[in-house]
Short mmCIF file of C-alpha atoms and ligand atoms in Angstrom, two decimals:
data_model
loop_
_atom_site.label_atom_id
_atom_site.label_comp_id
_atom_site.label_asym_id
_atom_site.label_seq_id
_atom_site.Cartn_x
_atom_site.Cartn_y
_atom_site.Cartn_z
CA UNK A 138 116.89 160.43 84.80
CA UNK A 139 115.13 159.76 88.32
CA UNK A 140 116.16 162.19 91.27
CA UNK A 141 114.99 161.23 94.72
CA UNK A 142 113.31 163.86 97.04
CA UNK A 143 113.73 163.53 100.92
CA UNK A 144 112.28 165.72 103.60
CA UNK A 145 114.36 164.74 106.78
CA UNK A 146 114.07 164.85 110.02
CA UNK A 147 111.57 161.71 110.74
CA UNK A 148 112.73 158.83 112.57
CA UNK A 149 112.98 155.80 110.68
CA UNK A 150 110.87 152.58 112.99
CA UNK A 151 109.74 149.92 111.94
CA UNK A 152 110.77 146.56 110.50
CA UNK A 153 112.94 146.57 107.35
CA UNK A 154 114.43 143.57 105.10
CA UNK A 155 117.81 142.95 104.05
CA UNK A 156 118.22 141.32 100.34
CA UNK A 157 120.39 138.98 99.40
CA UNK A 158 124.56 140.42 98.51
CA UNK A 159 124.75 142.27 95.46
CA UNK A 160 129.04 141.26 96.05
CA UNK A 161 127.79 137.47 96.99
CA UNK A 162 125.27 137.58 94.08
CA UNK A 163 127.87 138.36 91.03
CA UNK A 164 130.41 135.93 91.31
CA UNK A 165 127.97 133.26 92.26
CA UNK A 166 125.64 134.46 88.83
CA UNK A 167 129.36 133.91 86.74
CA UNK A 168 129.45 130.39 88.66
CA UNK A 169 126.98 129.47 86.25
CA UNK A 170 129.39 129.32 83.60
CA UNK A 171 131.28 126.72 84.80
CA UNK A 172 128.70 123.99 83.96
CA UNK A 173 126.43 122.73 81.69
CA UNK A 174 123.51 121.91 83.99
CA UNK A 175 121.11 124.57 85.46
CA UNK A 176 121.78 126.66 88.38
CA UNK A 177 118.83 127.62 90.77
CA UNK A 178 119.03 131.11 92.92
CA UNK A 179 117.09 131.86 95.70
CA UNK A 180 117.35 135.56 97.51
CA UNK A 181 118.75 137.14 94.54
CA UNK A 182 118.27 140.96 94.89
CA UNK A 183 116.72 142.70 91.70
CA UNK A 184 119.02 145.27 91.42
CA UNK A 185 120.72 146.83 87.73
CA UNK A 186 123.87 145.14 88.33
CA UNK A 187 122.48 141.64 88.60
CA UNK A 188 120.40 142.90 85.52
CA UNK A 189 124.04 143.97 83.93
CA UNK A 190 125.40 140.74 84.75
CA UNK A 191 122.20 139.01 83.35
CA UNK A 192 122.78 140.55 80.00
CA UNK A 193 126.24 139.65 79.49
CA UNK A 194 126.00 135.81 80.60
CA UNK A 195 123.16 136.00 78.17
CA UNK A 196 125.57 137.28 74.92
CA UNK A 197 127.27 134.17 75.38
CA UNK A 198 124.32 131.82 75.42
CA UNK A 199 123.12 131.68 78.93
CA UNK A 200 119.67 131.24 79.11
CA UNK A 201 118.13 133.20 82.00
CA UNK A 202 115.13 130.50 82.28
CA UNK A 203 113.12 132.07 84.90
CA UNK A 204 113.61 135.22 87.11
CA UNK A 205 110.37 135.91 89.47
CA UNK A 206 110.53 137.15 93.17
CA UNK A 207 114.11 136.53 93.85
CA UNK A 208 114.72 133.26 92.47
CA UNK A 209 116.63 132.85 89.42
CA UNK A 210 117.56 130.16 87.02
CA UNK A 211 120.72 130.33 84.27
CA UNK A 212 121.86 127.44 82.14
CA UNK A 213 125.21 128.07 80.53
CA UNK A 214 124.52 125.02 78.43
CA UNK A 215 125.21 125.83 75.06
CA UNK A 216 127.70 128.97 74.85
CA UNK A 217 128.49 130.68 71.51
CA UNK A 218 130.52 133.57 71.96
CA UNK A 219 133.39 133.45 74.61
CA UNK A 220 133.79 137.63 74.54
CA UNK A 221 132.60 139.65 76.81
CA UNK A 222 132.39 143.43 74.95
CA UNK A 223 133.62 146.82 76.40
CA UNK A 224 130.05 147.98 76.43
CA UNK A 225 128.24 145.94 78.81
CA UNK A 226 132.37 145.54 81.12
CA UNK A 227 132.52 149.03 81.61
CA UNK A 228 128.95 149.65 83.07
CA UNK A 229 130.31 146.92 86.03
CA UNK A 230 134.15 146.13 86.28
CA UNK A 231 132.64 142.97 88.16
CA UNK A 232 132.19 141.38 85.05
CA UNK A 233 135.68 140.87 85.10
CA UNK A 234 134.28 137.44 87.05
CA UNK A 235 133.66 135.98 84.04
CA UNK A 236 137.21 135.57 82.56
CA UNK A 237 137.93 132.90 85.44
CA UNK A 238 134.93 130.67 85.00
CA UNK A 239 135.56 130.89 80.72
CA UNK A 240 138.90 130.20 80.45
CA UNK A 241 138.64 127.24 82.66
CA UNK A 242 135.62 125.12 81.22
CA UNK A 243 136.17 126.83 77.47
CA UNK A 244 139.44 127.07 77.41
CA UNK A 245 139.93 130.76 76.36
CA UNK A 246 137.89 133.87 76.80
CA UNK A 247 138.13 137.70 75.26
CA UNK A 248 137.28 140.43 78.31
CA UNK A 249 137.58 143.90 77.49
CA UNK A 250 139.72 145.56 80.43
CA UNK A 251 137.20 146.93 83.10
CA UNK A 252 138.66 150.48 82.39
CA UNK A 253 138.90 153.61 85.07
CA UNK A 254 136.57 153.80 88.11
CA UNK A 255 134.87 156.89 90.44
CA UNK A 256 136.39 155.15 93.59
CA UNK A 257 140.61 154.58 92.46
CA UNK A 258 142.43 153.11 89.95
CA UNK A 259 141.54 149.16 90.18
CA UNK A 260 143.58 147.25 87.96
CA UNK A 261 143.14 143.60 87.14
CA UNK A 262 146.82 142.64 87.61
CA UNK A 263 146.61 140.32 90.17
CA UNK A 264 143.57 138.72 88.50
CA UNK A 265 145.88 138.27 85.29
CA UNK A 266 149.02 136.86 87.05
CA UNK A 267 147.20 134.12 89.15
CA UNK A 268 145.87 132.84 85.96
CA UNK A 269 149.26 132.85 84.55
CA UNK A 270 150.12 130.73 87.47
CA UNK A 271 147.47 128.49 86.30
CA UNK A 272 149.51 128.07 82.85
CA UNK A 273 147.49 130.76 81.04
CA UNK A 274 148.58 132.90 78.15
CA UNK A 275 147.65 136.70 78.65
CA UNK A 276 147.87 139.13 76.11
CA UNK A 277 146.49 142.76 76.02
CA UNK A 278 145.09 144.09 72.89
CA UNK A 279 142.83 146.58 71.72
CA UNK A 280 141.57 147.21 75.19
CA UNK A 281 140.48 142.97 75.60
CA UNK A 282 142.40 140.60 77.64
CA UNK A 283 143.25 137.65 75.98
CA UNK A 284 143.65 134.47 78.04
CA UNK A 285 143.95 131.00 76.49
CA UNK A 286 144.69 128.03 78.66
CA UNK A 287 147.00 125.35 78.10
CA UNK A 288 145.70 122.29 75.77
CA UNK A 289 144.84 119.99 78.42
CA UNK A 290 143.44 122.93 79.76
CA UNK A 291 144.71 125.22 83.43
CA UNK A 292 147.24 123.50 86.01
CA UNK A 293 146.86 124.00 89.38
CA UNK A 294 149.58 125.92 91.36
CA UNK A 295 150.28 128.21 94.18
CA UNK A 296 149.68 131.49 94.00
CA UNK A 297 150.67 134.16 96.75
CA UNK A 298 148.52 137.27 96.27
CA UNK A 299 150.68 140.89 96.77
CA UNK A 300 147.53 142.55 98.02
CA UNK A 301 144.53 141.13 99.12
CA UNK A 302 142.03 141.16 96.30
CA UNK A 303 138.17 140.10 96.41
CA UNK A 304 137.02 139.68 92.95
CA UNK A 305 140.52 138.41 92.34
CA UNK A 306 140.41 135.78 94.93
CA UNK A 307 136.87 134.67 93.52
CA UNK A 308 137.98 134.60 90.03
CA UNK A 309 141.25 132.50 90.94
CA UNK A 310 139.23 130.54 92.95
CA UNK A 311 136.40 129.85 90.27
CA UNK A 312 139.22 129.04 88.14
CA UNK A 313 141.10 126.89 89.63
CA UNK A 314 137.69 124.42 90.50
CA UNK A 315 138.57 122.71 86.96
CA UNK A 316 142.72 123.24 86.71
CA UNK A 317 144.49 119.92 87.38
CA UNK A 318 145.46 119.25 90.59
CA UNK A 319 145.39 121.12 93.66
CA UNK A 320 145.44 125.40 93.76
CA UNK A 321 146.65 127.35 96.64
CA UNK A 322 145.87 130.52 96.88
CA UNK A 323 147.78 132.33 99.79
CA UNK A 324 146.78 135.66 101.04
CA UNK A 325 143.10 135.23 99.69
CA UNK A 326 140.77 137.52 100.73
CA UNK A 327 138.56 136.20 104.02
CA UNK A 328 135.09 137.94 103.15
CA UNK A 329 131.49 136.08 103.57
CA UNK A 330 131.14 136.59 99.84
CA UNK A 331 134.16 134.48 99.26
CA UNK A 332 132.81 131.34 101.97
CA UNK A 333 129.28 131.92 99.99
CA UNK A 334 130.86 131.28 96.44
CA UNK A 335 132.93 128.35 97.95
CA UNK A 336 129.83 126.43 99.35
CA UNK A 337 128.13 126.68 95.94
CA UNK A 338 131.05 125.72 94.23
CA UNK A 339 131.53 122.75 96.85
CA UNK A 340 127.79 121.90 95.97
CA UNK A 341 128.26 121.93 91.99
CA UNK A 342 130.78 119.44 92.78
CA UNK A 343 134.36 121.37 93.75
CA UNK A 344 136.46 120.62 96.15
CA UNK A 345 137.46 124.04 98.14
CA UNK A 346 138.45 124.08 101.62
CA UNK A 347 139.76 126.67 103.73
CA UNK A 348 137.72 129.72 102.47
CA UNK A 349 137.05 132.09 105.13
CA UNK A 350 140.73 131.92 105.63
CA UNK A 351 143.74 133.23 104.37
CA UNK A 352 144.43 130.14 102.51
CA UNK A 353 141.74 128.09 100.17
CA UNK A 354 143.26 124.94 98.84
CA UNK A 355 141.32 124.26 95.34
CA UNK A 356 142.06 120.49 94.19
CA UNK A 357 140.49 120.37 90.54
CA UNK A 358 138.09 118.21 89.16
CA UNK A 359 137.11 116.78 85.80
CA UNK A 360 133.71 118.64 85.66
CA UNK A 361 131.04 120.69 88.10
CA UNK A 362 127.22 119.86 88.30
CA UNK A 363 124.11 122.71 88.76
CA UNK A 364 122.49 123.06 91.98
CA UNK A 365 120.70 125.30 93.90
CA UNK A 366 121.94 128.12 96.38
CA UNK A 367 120.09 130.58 98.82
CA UNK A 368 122.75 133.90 98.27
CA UNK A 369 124.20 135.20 101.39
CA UNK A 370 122.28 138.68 102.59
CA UNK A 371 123.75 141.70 102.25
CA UNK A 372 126.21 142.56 105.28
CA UNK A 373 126.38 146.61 103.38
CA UNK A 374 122.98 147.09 103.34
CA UNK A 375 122.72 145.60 107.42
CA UNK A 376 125.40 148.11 108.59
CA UNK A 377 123.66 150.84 106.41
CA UNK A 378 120.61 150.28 107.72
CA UNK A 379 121.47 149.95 111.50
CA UNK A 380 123.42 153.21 111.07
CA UNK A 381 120.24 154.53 109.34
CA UNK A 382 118.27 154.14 112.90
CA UNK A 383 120.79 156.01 114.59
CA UNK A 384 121.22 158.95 111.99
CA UNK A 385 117.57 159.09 112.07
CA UNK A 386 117.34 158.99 115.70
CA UNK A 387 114.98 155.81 115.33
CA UNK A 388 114.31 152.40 116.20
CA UNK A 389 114.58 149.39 113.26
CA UNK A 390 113.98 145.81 113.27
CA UNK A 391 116.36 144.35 110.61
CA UNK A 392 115.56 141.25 109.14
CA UNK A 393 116.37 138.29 107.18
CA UNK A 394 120.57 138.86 108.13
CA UNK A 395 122.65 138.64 111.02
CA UNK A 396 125.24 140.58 112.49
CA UNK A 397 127.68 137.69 112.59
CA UNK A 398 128.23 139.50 109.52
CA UNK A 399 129.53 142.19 110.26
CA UNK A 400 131.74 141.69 113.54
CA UNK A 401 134.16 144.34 112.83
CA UNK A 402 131.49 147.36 112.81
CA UNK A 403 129.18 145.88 115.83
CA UNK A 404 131.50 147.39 118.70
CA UNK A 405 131.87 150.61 116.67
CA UNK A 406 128.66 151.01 116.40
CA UNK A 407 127.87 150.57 119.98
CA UNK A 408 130.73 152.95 120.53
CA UNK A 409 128.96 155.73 118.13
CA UNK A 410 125.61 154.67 120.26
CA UNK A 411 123.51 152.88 118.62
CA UNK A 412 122.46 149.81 120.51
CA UNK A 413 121.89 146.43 118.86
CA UNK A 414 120.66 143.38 120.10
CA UNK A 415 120.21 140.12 118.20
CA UNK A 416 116.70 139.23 117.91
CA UNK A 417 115.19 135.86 115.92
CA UNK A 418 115.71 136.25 112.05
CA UNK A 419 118.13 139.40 112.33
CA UNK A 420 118.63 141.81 115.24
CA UNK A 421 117.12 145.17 116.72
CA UNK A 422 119.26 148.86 116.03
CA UNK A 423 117.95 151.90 118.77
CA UNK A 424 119.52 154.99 118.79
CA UNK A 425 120.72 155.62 122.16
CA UNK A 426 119.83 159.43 122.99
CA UNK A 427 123.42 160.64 121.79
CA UNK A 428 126.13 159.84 118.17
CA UNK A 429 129.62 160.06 119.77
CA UNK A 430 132.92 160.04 118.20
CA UNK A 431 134.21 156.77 116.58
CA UNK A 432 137.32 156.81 114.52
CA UNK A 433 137.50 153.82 112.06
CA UNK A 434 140.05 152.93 109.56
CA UNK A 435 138.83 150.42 106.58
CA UNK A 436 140.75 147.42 106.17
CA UNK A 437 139.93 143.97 104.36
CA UNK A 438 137.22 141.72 105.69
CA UNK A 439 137.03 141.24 109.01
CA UNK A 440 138.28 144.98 109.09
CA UNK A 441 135.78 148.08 108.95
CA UNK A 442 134.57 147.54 105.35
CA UNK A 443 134.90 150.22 102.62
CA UNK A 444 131.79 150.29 101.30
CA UNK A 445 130.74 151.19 105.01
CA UNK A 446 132.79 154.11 104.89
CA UNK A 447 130.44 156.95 103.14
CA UNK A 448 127.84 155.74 105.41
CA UNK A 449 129.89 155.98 108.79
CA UNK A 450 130.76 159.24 107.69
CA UNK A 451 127.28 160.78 107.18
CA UNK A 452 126.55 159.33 110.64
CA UNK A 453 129.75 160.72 112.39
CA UNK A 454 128.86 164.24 110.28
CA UNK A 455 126.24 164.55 113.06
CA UNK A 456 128.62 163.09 116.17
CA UNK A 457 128.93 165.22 119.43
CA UNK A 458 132.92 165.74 119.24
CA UNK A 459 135.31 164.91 116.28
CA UNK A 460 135.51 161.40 114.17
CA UNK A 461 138.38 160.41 112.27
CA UNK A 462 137.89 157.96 109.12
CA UNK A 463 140.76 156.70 107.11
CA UNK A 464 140.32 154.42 103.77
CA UNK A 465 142.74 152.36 103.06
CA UNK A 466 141.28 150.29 99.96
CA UNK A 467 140.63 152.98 97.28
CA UNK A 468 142.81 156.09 96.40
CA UNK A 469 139.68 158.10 95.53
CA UNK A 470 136.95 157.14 98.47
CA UNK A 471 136.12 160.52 99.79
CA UNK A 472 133.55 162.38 96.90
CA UNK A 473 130.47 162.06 99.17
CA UNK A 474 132.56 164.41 101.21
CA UNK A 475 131.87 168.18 99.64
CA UNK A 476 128.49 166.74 99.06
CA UNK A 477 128.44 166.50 102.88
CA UNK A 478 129.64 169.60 103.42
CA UNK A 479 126.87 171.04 101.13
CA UNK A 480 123.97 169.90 103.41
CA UNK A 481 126.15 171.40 106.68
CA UNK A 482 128.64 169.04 107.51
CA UNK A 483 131.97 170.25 108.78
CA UNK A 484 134.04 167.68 107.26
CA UNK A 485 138.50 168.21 106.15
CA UNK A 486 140.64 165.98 104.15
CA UNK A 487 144.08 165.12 104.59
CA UNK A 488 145.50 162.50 102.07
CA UNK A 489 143.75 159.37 102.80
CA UNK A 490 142.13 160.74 106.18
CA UNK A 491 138.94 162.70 106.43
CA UNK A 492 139.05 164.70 109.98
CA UNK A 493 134.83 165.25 110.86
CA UNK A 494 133.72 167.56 113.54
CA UNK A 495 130.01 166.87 114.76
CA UNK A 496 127.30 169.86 113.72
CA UNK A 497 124.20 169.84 115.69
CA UNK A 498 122.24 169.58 112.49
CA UNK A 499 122.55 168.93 108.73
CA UNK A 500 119.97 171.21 106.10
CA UNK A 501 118.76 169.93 103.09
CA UNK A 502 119.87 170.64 99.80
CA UNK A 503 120.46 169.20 96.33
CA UNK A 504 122.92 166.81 96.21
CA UNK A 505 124.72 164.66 93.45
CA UNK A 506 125.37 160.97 93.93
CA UNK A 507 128.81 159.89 92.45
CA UNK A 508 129.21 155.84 93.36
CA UNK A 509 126.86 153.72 94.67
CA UNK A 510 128.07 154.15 98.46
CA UNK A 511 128.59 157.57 98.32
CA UNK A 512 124.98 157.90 96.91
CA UNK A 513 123.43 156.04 100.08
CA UNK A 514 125.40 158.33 102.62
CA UNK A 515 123.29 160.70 100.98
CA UNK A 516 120.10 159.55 101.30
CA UNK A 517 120.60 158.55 105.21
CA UNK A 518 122.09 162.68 105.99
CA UNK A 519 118.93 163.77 103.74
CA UNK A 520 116.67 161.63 106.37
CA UNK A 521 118.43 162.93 108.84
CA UNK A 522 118.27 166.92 107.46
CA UNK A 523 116.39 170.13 108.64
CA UNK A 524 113.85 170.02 104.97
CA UNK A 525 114.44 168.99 101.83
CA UNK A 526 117.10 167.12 99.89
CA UNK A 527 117.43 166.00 95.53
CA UNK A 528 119.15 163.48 94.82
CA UNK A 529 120.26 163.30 91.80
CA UNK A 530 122.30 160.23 89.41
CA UNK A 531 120.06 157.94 91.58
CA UNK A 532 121.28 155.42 89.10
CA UNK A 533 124.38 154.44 91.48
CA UNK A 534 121.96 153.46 94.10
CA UNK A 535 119.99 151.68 92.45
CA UNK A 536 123.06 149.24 91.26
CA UNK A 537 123.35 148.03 94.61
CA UNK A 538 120.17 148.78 96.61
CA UNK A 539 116.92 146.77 96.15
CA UNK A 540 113.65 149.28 96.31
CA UNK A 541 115.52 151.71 98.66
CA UNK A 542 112.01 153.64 98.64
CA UNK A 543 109.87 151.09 98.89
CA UNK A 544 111.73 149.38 102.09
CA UNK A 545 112.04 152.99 103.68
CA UNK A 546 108.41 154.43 103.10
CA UNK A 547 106.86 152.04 105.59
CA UNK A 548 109.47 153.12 108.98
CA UNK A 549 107.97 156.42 108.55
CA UNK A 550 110.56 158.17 105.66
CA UNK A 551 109.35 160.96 103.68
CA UNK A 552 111.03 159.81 100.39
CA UNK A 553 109.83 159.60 96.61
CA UNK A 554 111.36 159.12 93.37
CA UNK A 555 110.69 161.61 91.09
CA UNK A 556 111.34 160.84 87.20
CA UNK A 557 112.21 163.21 84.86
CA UNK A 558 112.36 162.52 81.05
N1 EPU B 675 143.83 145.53 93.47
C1 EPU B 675 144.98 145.53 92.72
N2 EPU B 675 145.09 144.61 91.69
C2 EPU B 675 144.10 143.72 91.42
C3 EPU B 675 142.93 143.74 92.20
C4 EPU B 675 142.81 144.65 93.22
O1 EPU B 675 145.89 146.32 92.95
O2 EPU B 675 144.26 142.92 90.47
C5 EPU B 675 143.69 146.52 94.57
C6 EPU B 675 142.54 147.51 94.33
O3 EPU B 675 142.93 148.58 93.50
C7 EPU B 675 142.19 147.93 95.73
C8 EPU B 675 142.45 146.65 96.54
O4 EPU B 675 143.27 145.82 95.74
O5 EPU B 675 143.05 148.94 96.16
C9 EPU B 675 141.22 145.86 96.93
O6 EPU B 675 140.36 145.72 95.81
P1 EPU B 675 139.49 144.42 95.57
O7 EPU B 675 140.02 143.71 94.38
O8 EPU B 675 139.33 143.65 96.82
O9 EPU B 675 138.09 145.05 95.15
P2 EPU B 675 137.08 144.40 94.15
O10 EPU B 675 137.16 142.94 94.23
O11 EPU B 675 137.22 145.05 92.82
C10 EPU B 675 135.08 144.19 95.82
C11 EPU B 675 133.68 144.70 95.89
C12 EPU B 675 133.70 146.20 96.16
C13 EPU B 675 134.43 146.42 97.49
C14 EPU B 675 135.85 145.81 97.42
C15 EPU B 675 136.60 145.90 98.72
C16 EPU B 675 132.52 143.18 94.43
C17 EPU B 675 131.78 142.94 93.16
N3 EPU B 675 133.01 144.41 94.63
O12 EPU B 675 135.71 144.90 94.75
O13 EPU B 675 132.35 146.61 96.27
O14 EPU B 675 134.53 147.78 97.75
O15 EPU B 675 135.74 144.42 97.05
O16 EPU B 675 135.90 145.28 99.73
O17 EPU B 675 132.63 142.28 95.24
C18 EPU B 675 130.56 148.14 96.26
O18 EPU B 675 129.79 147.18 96.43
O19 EPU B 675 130.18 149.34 96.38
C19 EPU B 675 131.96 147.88 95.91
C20 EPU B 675 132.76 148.78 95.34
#
């Protein structure tokens, strides 16, 4: 298993590249499934969940043609096998984005249940009961969901969603591209991810509007063509990496992404002082001589995100004053927290709020990652730390960031990966 060693304390400058969205990424991959014609990705980040997600389209008969740089080519042309097996689901519960694009071109599809999670509970629920609403027949057994659609295949209908579900509005939405007649999914989730998916699904042939909204009106149609699609960048690694220069006390050029994508952590950020400017091709993060006190709460998109949270946290760990974070998405959020508090943080948990007063310093120390955000807020307080940090279970990171090392090493980050047999 790899560990990571840091020695802090060195600002991060430099110029540094954001990859394409790991969360765009999957449900666009499983879009693949919804035609027979090839599908062409550009800015696909090489990361072990798009690898995951590679190796399950491929144990139904999706050929991965051609995967170089980032541009990568699946043809779902000739499908054999319509189950998707516990082993490969429970490495990634986002493989649960395949039971959406299956049941509506095939007909029917076996998906083992995703299964418990480091972060909360995460059922599937709402994911099960929009595709009732689409005339499908659910059954649970064994651990496998069991949808089959009606014969002349899914209806469309609306569908109001009790909470507001990402995965579950892309799977509905995927879904409901083939149903007959039109879908309306109310209280859809509003995230880039969601607008990304509906723009390739609109240019395979679907006919989506109002995604980015609240409501996305899905009128079905007989069949979807391939095409290709430049994936979204990665609005989690933009805000981790502007809060990176200010942890670090630095000065980054981020590239290749915008911060039109994240408009509900710019103004916090300025708050907690780091200063951004847009500049051509991405925008320009300084720290500004001082990390105040922000409090955030994390809501749905355009809300603070939660997979912003960790990293906001090891930031505010170092804030002059006190910072307040409360997560509102996921019952269990908060396990970067004594991890924090091993390297010097001063950080107390009530329920779903974590109170965090500012130490002048953090020390290094060996530290355990647990889920892939929690494992970055490591690596940006180990940068920021008096000597030496481990990381160790580097795996998590490595799900959702692309070469963390390799885009670090040249702003001046005293980082290697050291790998142990
Ligand atoms: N929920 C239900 N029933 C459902 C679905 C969701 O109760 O059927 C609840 C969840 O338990 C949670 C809330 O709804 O409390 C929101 O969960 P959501 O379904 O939106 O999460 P997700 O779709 O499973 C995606 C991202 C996560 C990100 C969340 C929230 C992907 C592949 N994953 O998960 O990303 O945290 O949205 O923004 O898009 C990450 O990248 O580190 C990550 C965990």
């Amino acid at each position: 298993m790899s560990k990571l060693r840091i020695i802090g304390g060195q600002p991060l400058n430099g110029t540094i590249r954001v990859s394409g969205a790991k969360n765009a990424a999957l449900p666009l991959l499983t879009a693949c499934l919804l035609t027979d014609e090839k599908m062409v990705f550009h800015n696909t980040p090489r990361l072990s969940d798009i690898f995951t997600l590679i190796n399950l389209l491929e144990t139904f008969g999706v050929t991965p043609n051609h995967f170089e740089g980032d541009v990568l080519e699946l043809k779902a042309s000739s499908i054999h096998n319509l189950t998707a097996d516990y082993d490969l689901v429970r490495k990634m519960r986002a493989s649960i984005l395949v039971l959406g694009p299956l049941v509506a071109r095939f007909g029917k599809a076996k998906v083992s249940l995703p299964g418990g999670c480091a972060i909360g509970t995460r059922p599937v629920d709402i994911h099960l009961e929009g595709l009732k609403a689409l005339g499908c027949s659910i059954h649970i057994d064994q651990g496998y969901i069991h949808a089959t659609a009606p014969k002349g295949g899914l209806v469309g209908a609306t569908f109001t969603m009790p909470v507001v579900t990402v995965t579950g509005t892309e799977n509905l939405m995927m879904a409901a591209t083939l149903a007959k007649g039109q879908t309306v999914l109310i209280n859809a989730a509003r995230e880039p991810e969601i607008v990304d998916l509906a723009n390739c699904l609109n240019a395979m042939g679907a006919k989506i509007t109002g995604a980015g909204t609240d409501t996305i009106y899905i009128e079905g149609v007989e069949s979807l063509h391939g095409t290709t699609h430049s994936i979204l960048a990665d609005r989690i690694e933009t805000g981790t990496f502007a809060m990176l220069a200010g942890i670090t006390k630095g000065d980054l050029k981020i590239t290749h992404t915008n911060l039109k994508l994240i408009p509900g952590v710019t103004q916090l950020l300025t708050n907690a002082g780091i200063n951004l400017k847009e500049e051509d091709n991405g925008f320009r993060a300084t720290y500004s001589g001082k990390i105040n006190g922000i409090d955030i709460m994390t809501e749905p998109y355009p809300g603070y995100p939660t997979d912003l949270q960790a990293q906001t946290m090891a930031l505010m760990s170092l804030c002059e004053g006190a910072s307040m974070i409360t997560e509102t998405i996921f019952e269990n959020r908060f396990m970067h927290v004594p991890e924090l508090c091993r390297m010097g943080a001063n950080i107390t948990v009530h329920g779903a709020s974590a109170m965090i007063r500012g130490v002048p310093y953090l020390s290094g120390a060996p530290v355990m990652a647990t889920d892939l955000r929690a494992s970055v807020s490591l690596v940006m307080a180990g940068l920021a730390a008096r000597g030496e940090t481990t990381l160790s279970r580097v795996y998590h990171l490595d799900r959702g960031y692309e070469n963390i090392e390799h885009k670090l090493i040249p702003c001046g980050a005293q980082i290697e990966r050291i790998n142990e047999s």
